[in-house]
Amino acid sequence: MKNQEVARIFFGIADYLELQGVEFKPSAYRRAARNIEGMSQDVEDLWREDRVGEIPGIGKNLAAKIAEFLKTGRVQVYEKLKAEIPEGLVEIMRIQGVGPKTTKLLYDRLDISTVEELREAAESGRLYRVKGLGPKKAKNILRGIELREAYVQRMILGRALPIAEGMIVYLKARAPIDQIAVGGSLRRMRETIGDIDILAASEAPAEVMLAFVGMPDVQEVLLQGNTKSSVILGNGMQADLRVLDGESYGAGLLYFTGSKDHNIRLRSLAISLGMRLNEYGVSRGDKQVAGATEEEVYQALGLPYIEPELRQGQGEIEAAHRGELPHLISLENLRGDLHVHTNWSDGHDTLEAMVRAAQARGYEYVGISDHSQSLHIAGGLKEEEVIEEDAEIKDLQGKMPDIRILHGAEVDILEGGRLDYPDEVLKGLDFAIGSIHSRFTQPEEEMTDRVITAMENEFLTILAHPTARHINEREPIALDLPRVFEVATITGTALELNAGISRLDLNGAHARAAKEAGAPLIINTDAHATVGLDQMKFGVGQARRGWLEAEDVVNTRSLAEFQAWLDR
DNA sequence: GCCGTTTTCGGCCCGACTGTTTTCAGTCG
Ligand SMILES: Nc1nc2c(ncn2[C@H]2C[C@H](O)[C@@H](COP(=O)(O)OP(=O)(O)OP(=O)(O)O)O2)c(=O)[nH]1
Ligand SMILES: [Mg+2]
Ligand SMILES: [Mg+2]
Ligand SMILES: [Zn+2]
């Protein structure tokens, strides 16, 4: 899949054009790049079907550049810019607080074209020779260079959210706060998070700001104003706080939740309606018409409420206009978790502890799915042990009538798509989950055949974490997902949205494509301890980003219906 | 370069914070 390469080229062209002072085109290239980067379909497949124009932000010119890249492996415009513009300028532009204008100024006036040259110039005071650059700017640049060296990669959602929630508790305890919430990519449940964004309503914003910049984990204060402050935390991550009045809280939350694309579209819509939208509210002339809640802001723009997970600039506003927004699935819709480990294999807790924990979360059923025999490293169960585990489950079921315990297994998909238990064993189970846990680097065709062969086994119920990626750690396997979706509609294999915070696999974009293809879906935690069951909300977050409704997900069904689905 | 409940051409979101500015440009969210 060449999506990332195409996106990188478009981002690159955007940077170069911006350095040249070109207007508007950089954002056009960036929007296109973001959409190509985030979509689940292979841009090459779309191109073959002559459908790249369907990608938001791709018009005639960008379509031609995609075609050029896929045919020749290069984009001339990009190569030309790259040859013209010194390598180091893009790097300089990436320094926090230094943008295209400053970069160009430094290059034109001081012939600075590398970060190292810039550092020397800032330290020596050579910078001051240029009008518009003073000592504070020099200090800022040096700080920016240091921050760059301490750069941290985007944090996974499941780690960032508790940090943000901790900050909210801290702030509430130390300043008068009427309303407070996480915003940004965290609220939209993006799989990775660039920074922590928090929005608060308070009558004493200065106190909130003081509490924020005084948090024990603050390493550096980047900027501090009356309504907005930014800090760097001990782990290198940035946190932004915005404080507004209560009557602007809804508009502020809308603004701070984004996405940027969504914001710009809403603001453009407001203009077209003769109004104006900013973080303080919607106004007509100088009369404020909405602002206290997000609902009333959307309403003022003639739209129904759009859930944060949908605010990606991926057609949600058009769908809202047509009255075709999905009724998104929520955590409460889930009636069971079908991917749960116990200490029979590599789980931390006992079978009984896991089942009780599932019951405590209100589930009607829980599926136990320990590892299969070949996965020695995870204590995979031998065939006899499967039978022993089954006896323990029957025993426990007798003691716990209020939750149905389904006995399954997470079965390795071996070479050639063979499953890690013989059919006689699989037949005795209530369900079976297939997983790729080995030979991750097979070429796409082999891997796809391997997975599809497994799906065609009549006893395989669920395909777990289909791409097998670990966010920031292991790349997805080479798998032809559209084909897998296609096959799932025929075999009825449910494709998993694995809610484990390092996996989120399938993710939202995949889920949306899978739904469009008509594939059955299921959300599971893959819990290896009782607390792991709480990760369900992250799977639900991805499902919501994928526009899924309860009916698209098999484990929202009642026990009777779910059992019927298993028995089909 | 894209795109159309405002347009097929002429727009393209809008405000906070900072630094160096004598009135505003640059950067960022
Ligand atoms: N109107 C408008 N809003 C913006 C702009 N840039 C950012 N925002 C809003 C929407 C963003 O979701 C929100 C927070 O900005 P961030 O830079 O933190 O982005 P976000 O959290 O979406 O992604 P991240 O994971 O932090 O990279 O601020 C902009 O240029 N215009
Ligand atoms: Mg953010
Ligand atoms: Mg931010
Ligand atoms: Zn598992």
XYZ file of C-alpha atoms (C1' of nucleotides) and ligand atoms in Angstrom:
631
model
C 0.000 0.000 0.000
C 1.513 3.284 -1.131
C -0.799 5.663 0.731
C 1.911 6.770 3.141
C 4.359 7.473 0.327
C 1.839 9.547 -1.601
C 0.916 11.424 1.560
C 4.571 12.114 2.323
C 5.107 13.609 -1.122
C 2.043 15.844 -0.805
C 3.114 16.989 2.655
C 6.536 17.686 1.183
C 5.166 19.742 -1.690
C 3.067 21.687 0.828
C 6.174 22.540 2.863
C 8.119 23.660 -0.187
C 5.302 25.785 -1.554
C 4.816 27.369 1.841
C 8.499 28.280 1.939
C 8.047 29.951 -1.415
C 5.211 32.000 -0.015
C 2.573 30.341 -2.169
C -0.915 30.819 -0.741
C -3.727 28.263 -0.352
C -2.036 25.453 -2.202
C -0.179 24.221 0.890
C -3.421 23.623 2.756
C -4.928 21.958 -0.289
C -1.965 19.566 -0.478
C -2.053 18.944 3.272
C -5.750 18.218 3.334
C -5.327 15.725 0.518
C -2.315 14.176 2.262
C -4.174 13.804 5.561
C -7.079 12.090 3.861
C -4.878 9.683 1.933
C -2.874 8.912 5.063
C -5.957 8.205 7.147
C -8.040 6.179 4.725
C -8.201 2.426 4.831
C -8.481 1.804 1.094
C -5.349 1.393 -0.967
C -4.941 4.515 -3.083
C -3.561 2.290 -5.835
C -6.794 0.254 -5.910
C -8.829 3.450 -6.190
C -6.576 4.665 -8.947
C -6.995 1.456 -10.926
C -10.742 1.889 -10.660
C -10.389 5.552 -11.678
C -11.877 6.647 -8.338
C -9.164 8.779 -6.658
C -11.401 11.800 -7.309
C -13.716 10.465 -4.601
C -11.105 11.203 -1.947
C -11.996 14.545 -0.345
C -9.526 17.219 -1.419
C -8.381 15.401 -4.557
C -9.225 17.172 -7.792
C -7.898 16.945 -11.312
C -4.352 18.079 -10.558
C -3.733 15.961 -7.511
C -5.314 12.959 -9.199
C -2.800 13.408 -12.012
C 0.060 13.547 -9.517
C -1.129 10.361 -7.846
C -1.274 8.683 -11.228
C 2.181 9.949 -12.064
C 3.596 8.560 -8.835
C 1.948 5.175 -9.208
C 3.123 4.871 -12.811
C 6.654 6.252 -12.528
C 7.460 6.185 -8.826
C 8.112 9.934 -8.870
C 6.300 13.239 -8.972
C 8.184 15.765 -11.079
C 6.869 18.838 -9.330
C 8.091 17.420 -6.047
C 11.504 16.437 -7.414
C 11.964 19.870 -8.897
C 11.100 21.672 -5.663
C 13.301 19.317 -3.701
C 16.243 20.084 -5.963
C 15.673 23.840 -5.748
C 15.209 24.236 -2.019
C 17.969 23.434 0.474
C 17.262 20.297 2.507
C 17.685 21.998 5.871
C 15.031 24.660 5.365
C 12.172 22.266 5.914
C 13.814 21.122 9.120
C 14.232 24.717 10.263
C 10.587 25.394 9.518
C 9.613 22.496 11.781
C 11.181 24.170 14.812
C 8.440 25.280 17.169
C 7.896 29.031 16.764
C 9.674 29.186 13.419
C 7.478 29.178 10.368
C 7.925 29.674 6.639
C 8.380 33.440 6.845
C 11.154 33.322 9.413
C 12.853 30.449 7.633
C 12.874 32.377 4.393
C 14.110 35.511 6.142
C 16.976 33.591 7.762
C 17.940 32.079 4.456
C 17.662 35.232 2.367
C 19.368 37.574 4.830
C 21.820 35.386 6.729
C 22.242 32.468 4.357
C 21.188 30.072 7.107
C 20.127 26.726 5.680
C 20.744 24.194 8.447
C 19.569 23.895 12.039
C 23.197 23.912 13.161
C 23.898 27.217 11.417
C 20.763 28.620 12.987
C 21.864 27.522 16.443
C 25.215 29.208 16.037
C 23.644 32.389 14.749
C 21.176 32.465 17.638
C 23.932 31.899 20.200
C 26.315 34.453 18.724
C 23.751 37.191 18.313
C 24.261 37.312 14.575
C 20.490 37.026 14.310
C 19.884 40.559 15.577
C 21.284 42.007 12.405
C 18.011 41.239 10.742
C 15.134 43.591 11.347
C 12.345 41.774 13.141
C 14.608 39.355 14.993
C 15.541 40.294 18.537
C 17.092 38.589 21.579
C 13.859 36.974 22.743
C 13.273 35.488 19.345
C 16.803 34.086 19.448
C 16.146 32.523 22.843
C 12.890 31.100 21.565
C 14.607 29.564 18.598
C 17.172 27.900 20.856
C 14.381 26.546 23.030
C 12.606 25.313 19.923
C 15.727 23.483 18.811
C 15.997 21.778 22.194
C 12.321 20.806 22.151
C 12.863 19.326 18.732
C 15.618 17.120 20.092
C 13.346 15.938 22.906
C 10.603 15.229 20.377
C 8.213 12.517 21.459
C 6.135 10.480 19.056
C 2.360 10.637 19.139
C 1.081 8.857 22.230
C -1.465 6.070 22.051
C -4.964 7.153 23.058
C -5.230 4.692 25.936
C -2.179 6.144 27.651
C -2.966 9.789 27.006
C -6.555 9.722 28.234
C -5.766 8.848 31.884
C -3.096 11.568 31.942
C -5.634 14.116 30.717
C -8.250 12.920 33.188
C -5.722 13.245 36.002
C -5.033 16.821 34.971
C -8.746 17.612 35.051
C -9.072 16.245 38.585
C -6.049 18.279 39.624
C -7.367 21.514 38.122
C -10.862 21.101 39.557
C -9.379 20.725 43.020
C -7.360 23.923 42.763
C -9.364 26.483 40.826
C -13.012 27.535 40.526
C -14.167 25.631 37.462
C -17.758 25.422 36.233
C -17.256 23.036 33.349
C -14.216 21.198 32.031
C -13.564 18.538 29.401
C -10.887 17.064 27.186
C -10.984 18.292 23.604
C -8.829 17.757 20.547
C -7.924 14.376 19.163
C -8.529 12.829 22.598
C -12.216 13.675 22.490
C -12.433 12.529 18.900
C -10.827 9.239 20.046
C -8.093 9.349 17.465
C -5.857 6.333 17.832
C -2.818 8.471 18.605
C -2.640 11.817 20.330
C -0.285 14.676 19.514
C -0.977 16.695 22.629
C -3.501 17.038 25.453
C -6.183 19.671 24.900
C -8.391 20.759 27.780
C -11.229 23.262 27.733
C -12.695 24.881 30.859
C -15.398 27.400 31.718
C -14.622 29.581 34.689
C -15.328 33.013 36.093
C -11.745 33.195 37.325
C -9.644 32.200 34.316
C -6.431 33.592 35.783
C -6.650 31.167 38.692
C -7.193 28.258 36.351
C -4.175 29.314 34.292
C -2.021 29.544 37.400
C -3.064 26.088 38.517
C -2.368 24.738 35.026
C 1.137 26.113 34.598
C 1.853 25.167 38.223
C 1.054 21.487 37.788
C 3.877 19.375 39.272
C 4.545 17.633 35.988
C 5.068 20.853 34.030
C 8.571 20.989 32.634
C 8.264 24.180 30.686
C 5.697 26.887 30.052
C 5.526 27.602 26.342
C 3.048 30.429 26.563
C 0.640 31.791 29.130
C -2.180 34.239 28.462
C -5.581 35.169 29.829
C -7.557 32.567 27.941
C -4.972 30.139 26.699
C -1.770 28.484 27.958
C 0.530 25.768 26.697
C 3.036 23.690 28.635
C 5.419 20.809 28.072
C 4.999 17.901 30.479
C 7.715 15.721 31.964
C 7.193 13.072 29.297
C 7.828 15.673 26.572
C 4.209 15.940 25.567
C 2.499 19.304 25.125
C -0.710 20.239 26.934
C -2.969 23.137 25.937
C -5.605 24.740 28.135
C -8.272 27.123 26.917
C -10.545 28.919 29.382
C -13.766 30.696 28.403
C -17.019 32.010 29.886
C -19.940 29.673 30.408
C -21.948 31.270 27.596
C -19.170 30.351 25.182
C -18.469 26.891 26.538
C -20.259 25.004 23.766
C -18.672 27.000 20.971
C -15.311 26.739 22.728
C -15.608 22.983 23.104
C -16.624 22.715 19.468
C -13.596 24.745 18.431
C -11.173 22.886 20.674
C -12.493 19.460 19.704
C -11.878 20.032 16.031
C -10.901 18.550 13.826
C -9.383 21.550 12.129
C -11.056 20.437 8.912
C -14.415 20.180 10.630
C -13.983 23.626 12.180
C -13.131 25.274 8.890
C -16.108 23.677 7.181
C -18.462 24.813 9.915
C -17.042 28.330 9.797
C -17.411 28.440 6.025
C -20.964 27.208 6.372
C -21.665 29.988 8.871
C -20.361 32.563 6.405
C -22.573 31.191 3.673
C -25.536 31.621 6.009
C -24.629 35.225 6.709
C -23.298 34.380 10.157
C -19.945 34.008 11.806
C -18.586 31.172 13.936
C -15.644 31.343 16.315
C -14.823 29.841 19.703
C -17.104 32.350 21.421
C -20.237 31.491 19.561
C -22.331 31.978 16.460
C -23.240 35.553 15.664
C -25.259 37.437 13.112
C -24.025 41.005 12.887
C -23.042 41.764 16.434
C -25.792 39.686 17.923
C -24.752 36.370 19.468
C -27.217 33.646 18.532
C -25.631 30.537 20.074
C -22.643 29.441 22.131
C -23.467 27.834 25.477
C -23.771 24.284 24.158
C -22.514 22.450 21.101
C -26.081 21.423 20.258
C -27.266 25.002 19.949
C -24.273 25.933 17.820
C -25.021 23.142 15.375
C -28.682 24.060 15.472
C -27.936 27.685 14.651
C -26.109 26.411 11.574
C -29.093 24.281 10.607
C -27.454 21.018 11.571
C -28.209 18.202 13.988
C -25.621 17.444 16.672
C -22.553 15.738 15.238
C -20.728 13.366 17.593
C -17.033 14.188 18.226
C -15.825 10.899 16.730
C -17.422 11.860 13.405
C -15.799 15.282 13.199
C -13.056 14.255 10.843
C -13.951 16.206 7.730
C -14.993 12.940 6.072
C -18.480 13.747 4.910
C -20.136 14.237 8.295
C -21.449 17.719 7.533
C -22.950 16.603 4.233
C -24.532 13.599 5.975
C -25.862 15.908 8.687
C -27.470 18.139 6.061
C -29.144 15.172 4.462
C -30.313 13.907 7.862
C -28.267 10.762 7.328
C -25.955 10.760 10.330
C -25.597 7.315 11.863
C -27.023 6.605 15.285
C -23.652 5.664 16.708
C -23.033 2.608 18.805
C -22.222 3.259 22.475
C -20.584 1.303 25.282
C -23.993 0.520 26.807
C -25.015 -1.336 23.656
C -22.475 -4.102 24.227
C -23.792 -7.261 25.837
C -20.652 -9.356 25.926
C -16.898 -9.510 25.403
C -15.758 -12.465 23.357
C -11.994 -12.185 23.550
C -10.902 -12.789 27.125
C -7.834 -14.592 28.482
C -7.386 -16.335 31.824
C -4.441 -17.784 33.652
C -5.106 -21.026 31.819
C -2.888 -19.363 29.211
C -1.153 -15.990 29.533
C -3.894 -14.157 31.413
C -3.140 -12.727 34.819
C -6.434 -13.593 36.506
C -8.430 -16.759 37.064
C -11.359 -17.853 34.979
C -13.734 -17.047 37.814
C -12.230 -13.593 38.364
C -12.579 -12.773 34.679
C -16.167 -13.957 34.495
C -17.107 -12.044 37.631
C -15.441 -8.953 36.239
C -17.422 -9.350 33.011
C -20.625 -9.698 35.003
C -19.747 -6.596 37.013
C -19.616 -4.711 33.719
C -23.182 -5.666 33.022
C -22.589 -8.251 30.313
C -25.083 -11.005 29.502
C -22.376 -13.250 28.145
C -18.620 -13.578 28.078
C -16.418 -15.624 25.770
C -13.295 -17.223 27.194
C -10.608 -17.495 24.547
C -7.256 -18.700 25.782
C -4.359 -19.284 23.428
C -3.843 -22.419 21.358
C -1.156 -25.069 21.627
C 1.529 -23.708 19.293
C 1.794 -20.398 21.063
C 4.142 -21.716 23.753
C 5.289 -18.270 24.742
C 1.733 -17.434 25.825
C 1.035 -20.744 27.557
C -1.162 -22.055 24.753
C -3.477 -24.898 25.842
C -2.870 -28.475 24.707
C -5.904 -30.351 23.471
C -6.394 -32.116 26.836
C -6.208 -28.793 28.615
C -9.012 -27.415 26.465
C -11.180 -30.231 27.794
C -10.074 -29.537 31.381
C -10.832 -25.853 30.952
C -14.244 -26.762 29.604
C -14.980 -28.742 32.773
C -14.041 -25.775 34.929
C -16.262 -23.521 32.844
C -19.231 -25.885 33.214
C -18.620 -25.930 36.962
C -18.463 -22.166 37.184
C -21.535 -21.784 34.974
C -23.430 -23.801 37.567
C -22.460 -21.287 40.227
C -23.112 -18.213 38.070
C -26.482 -18.453 36.352
C -26.746 -14.744 35.519
C -24.043 -14.623 32.897
C -23.607 -17.074 30.064
C -20.026 -18.305 29.792
C -19.103 -19.261 26.252
C -16.058 -21.436 25.785
C -13.875 -20.560 22.854
C -10.224 -20.342 21.989
C -7.890 -17.909 20.311
C -6.452 -20.205 17.711
C -3.279 -19.407 15.849
C -3.590 -19.211 12.096
C -0.613 -21.279 11.042
C 1.228 -21.554 7.773
C -1.153 -21.964 4.861
C -4.152 -20.931 6.941
C -4.309 -24.141 8.951
C -5.775 -23.647 12.427
C -3.868 -24.642 15.534
C -6.483 -27.197 16.709
C -8.036 -29.986 14.688
C -11.673 -29.582 13.695
C -12.779 -32.151 16.362
C -11.508 -29.801 19.074
C -12.930 -26.673 17.446
C -16.288 -28.387 17.043
C -16.501 -28.892 20.799
C -16.124 -25.182 21.475
C -18.817 -22.512 21.414
C -16.705 -20.332 19.143
C -13.190 -19.910 17.783
C -11.115 -16.802 17.159
C -8.377 -16.903 14.542
C -5.210 -14.851 14.995
C -1.971 -14.207 13.180
C 0.769 -14.507 15.800
C 3.678 -15.649 13.654
C 5.355 -15.093 10.281
C 4.234 -11.474 10.189
C 6.355 -10.562 7.203
C 4.821 -12.791 4.536
C 4.122 -11.046 1.250
C 0.592 -9.787 0.749
C -0.649 -12.512 -1.517
C 0.493 -15.359 0.741
C -0.719 -13.616 3.851
C -4.116 -12.891 2.348
C -4.507 -16.494 1.186
C -3.467 -17.684 4.641
C -6.082 -15.538 6.380
C -8.833 -16.342 3.888
C -8.177 -20.066 4.147
C -8.611 -19.767 7.903
C -11.825 -17.792 7.496
C -13.196 -20.521 5.260
C -12.936 -23.033 8.105
C -16.541 -23.472 9.196
C -15.550 -23.427 12.861
C -13.814 -20.079 12.755
C -16.187 -17.476 14.160
C -14.046 -14.372 14.545
C -10.925 -12.961 12.918
C -9.001 -11.210 15.702
C -6.906 -8.061 15.271
C -6.822 -8.480 11.480
C -3.789 -6.311 10.701
C -1.795 -7.464 13.762
C -0.216 -4.044 14.130
C 1.013 -2.679 17.451
C 0.711 1.095 17.312
C 4.154 2.732 17.192
C 5.788 -0.682 17.515
C 4.873 -3.152 14.832
C 3.685 -2.380 11.328
C 0.492 -3.975 10.064
C 0.910 -7.207 8.153
C 0.536 -7.047 4.386
C -3.096 -8.038 3.993
C -5.604 -7.318 1.253
C -8.313 -5.976 3.538
C -10.933 -5.314 0.847
C -10.717 -8.995 -0.075
C -10.934 -10.009 3.570
C -14.060 -7.842 3.951
C -15.506 -9.440 0.852
C -14.829 -12.957 2.114
C -16.261 -12.130 5.536
C -19.593 -11.247 3.951
C -19.687 -14.759 2.498
C -18.258 -16.816 5.376
C -19.966 -14.705 8.043
C -16.712 -14.428 9.967
C -16.937 -11.473 12.330
C -14.020 -9.089 11.965
C -12.734 -7.857 15.279
C -12.263 -4.323 16.447
C -9.673 -5.247 19.043
C -9.988 -2.656 21.795
C -6.559 -3.272 23.310
C -4.974 0.145 23.574
C -1.867 -0.816 21.610
C -3.854 -2.466 18.862
C -7.137 -0.699 17.975
C -7.323 -3.159 15.123
C -9.448 -2.830 13.072
C -9.428 0.928 13.460
C -12.175 3.407 12.630
C -11.279 3.844 8.975
C -11.153 0.075 8.465
C -14.438 -0.351 10.275
C -16.160 2.117 8.006
C -14.913 0.322 4.914
C -15.833 -3.067 6.375
C -19.335 -1.855 7.131
C -19.723 -0.540 3.606
C -18.643 -3.927 2.296
C -21.224 -5.582 4.542
C -18.862 -7.566 6.754
C -19.988 -8.589 10.256
C -18.078 -6.858 13.046
C -17.413 -7.491 16.727
C -15.707 -5.427 19.427
C -13.565 -7.275 21.961
C -10.985 -6.262 24.541
C -8.513 -9.171 24.377
C -8.277 -8.650 28.156
C -5.413 -10.416 29.893
C -6.560 -9.225 33.346
C -9.838 -8.008 34.816
C -8.949 -4.343 34.319
C -8.341 -5.077 30.641
C -12.096 -5.370 30.197
C -12.318 -1.608 30.703
C -10.573 -1.015 27.405
C -13.846 -1.733 25.635
C -14.485 2.001 25.407
C -11.511 2.424 23.106
C -12.850 -0.214 20.751
C -16.201 1.530 20.833
C -14.372 4.783 20.068
C -12.923 3.272 16.903
C -16.312 1.839 15.987
C -17.846 5.298 16.347
C -15.073 6.821 14.234
C -16.077 4.200 11.679
C -19.713 5.365 11.701
C -20.896 2.039 13.167
C -24.324 1.592 14.659
C -25.269 -1.027 17.256
C -26.766 -3.287 14.624
C -23.456 -3.463 12.763
C -21.776 -5.163 15.720
C -22.727 -8.729 16.639
C -21.984 -8.512 20.360
C -24.655 -5.876 20.858
C -27.181 -8.659 20.362
C -29.057 -10.304 23.198
C -27.766 -13.675 24.376
C -30.458 -15.522 22.443
C -29.715 -13.646 19.240
C -25.988 -13.946 19.719
C -26.307 -17.675 20.335
C -28.390 -17.947 17.193
C -25.669 -16.125 15.301
C -23.054 -18.583 16.635
C -25.234 -21.551 15.731
C -26.090 -20.352 12.229
C -5.281 23.311 -5.783
C -10.111 22.612 -4.460
C -14.898 23.405 -4.691
C -20.200 24.900 -4.966
C -27.650 25.318 0.347
C -22.797 31.656 -2.117
C -20.118 30.793 -6.529
C -18.121 26.523 -12.204
C -14.738 31.569 -10.827
C -13.537 33.724 -6.746
C -13.084 32.831 -2.751
C -10.440 30.011 0.677
C -11.659 30.292 9.327
C -10.640 33.054 12.856
C -8.649 34.466 17.173
C -4.734 34.232 21.104
C -0.108 35.006 22.213
C 4.489 36.808 21.428
C 7.955 39.976 20.089
C 9.245 43.998 18.319
C 6.234 46.701 16.415
C 5.212 52.605 16.517
C 0.632 49.769 14.467
C 1.457 44.629 13.244
C 3.415 40.162 11.402
C 4.246 35.579 12.385
C 2.981 31.375 14.418
C -0.035 28.396 16.339
C -4.409 26.006 18.000
N -10.576 26.990 13.584
C -9.408 26.387 13.750
N -9.268 25.492 14.740
C -8.081 24.885 14.886
C -6.971 25.153 14.060
N -5.941 24.387 14.474
C -6.395 23.686 15.513
N -7.685 23.969 15.778
C -8.545 23.385 16.806
C -9.050 22.048 16.324
C -8.135 21.083 16.986
O -8.715 19.817 17.162
C -7.888 21.759 18.299
C -6.648 21.294 19.003
O -5.552 21.472 18.154
P -4.395 20.388 18.056
O -3.306 20.983 17.267
O -4.052 19.922 19.409
O -5.013 19.251 17.139
P -5.705 17.868 17.506
O -5.918 17.726 18.974
O -6.910 17.763 16.658
O -4.679 16.764 16.992
P -3.317 16.295 17.718
O -3.533 14.877 18.106
O -3.099 17.180 18.888
O -2.273 16.413 16.686
O -7.802 23.145 17.980
C -7.144 26.095 13.024
O -6.229 26.376 12.225
N -8.377 26.700 12.916
Mg -4.371 18.035 20.246
Mg -3.270 21.312 21.097
Zn -5.912 -12.598 22.560
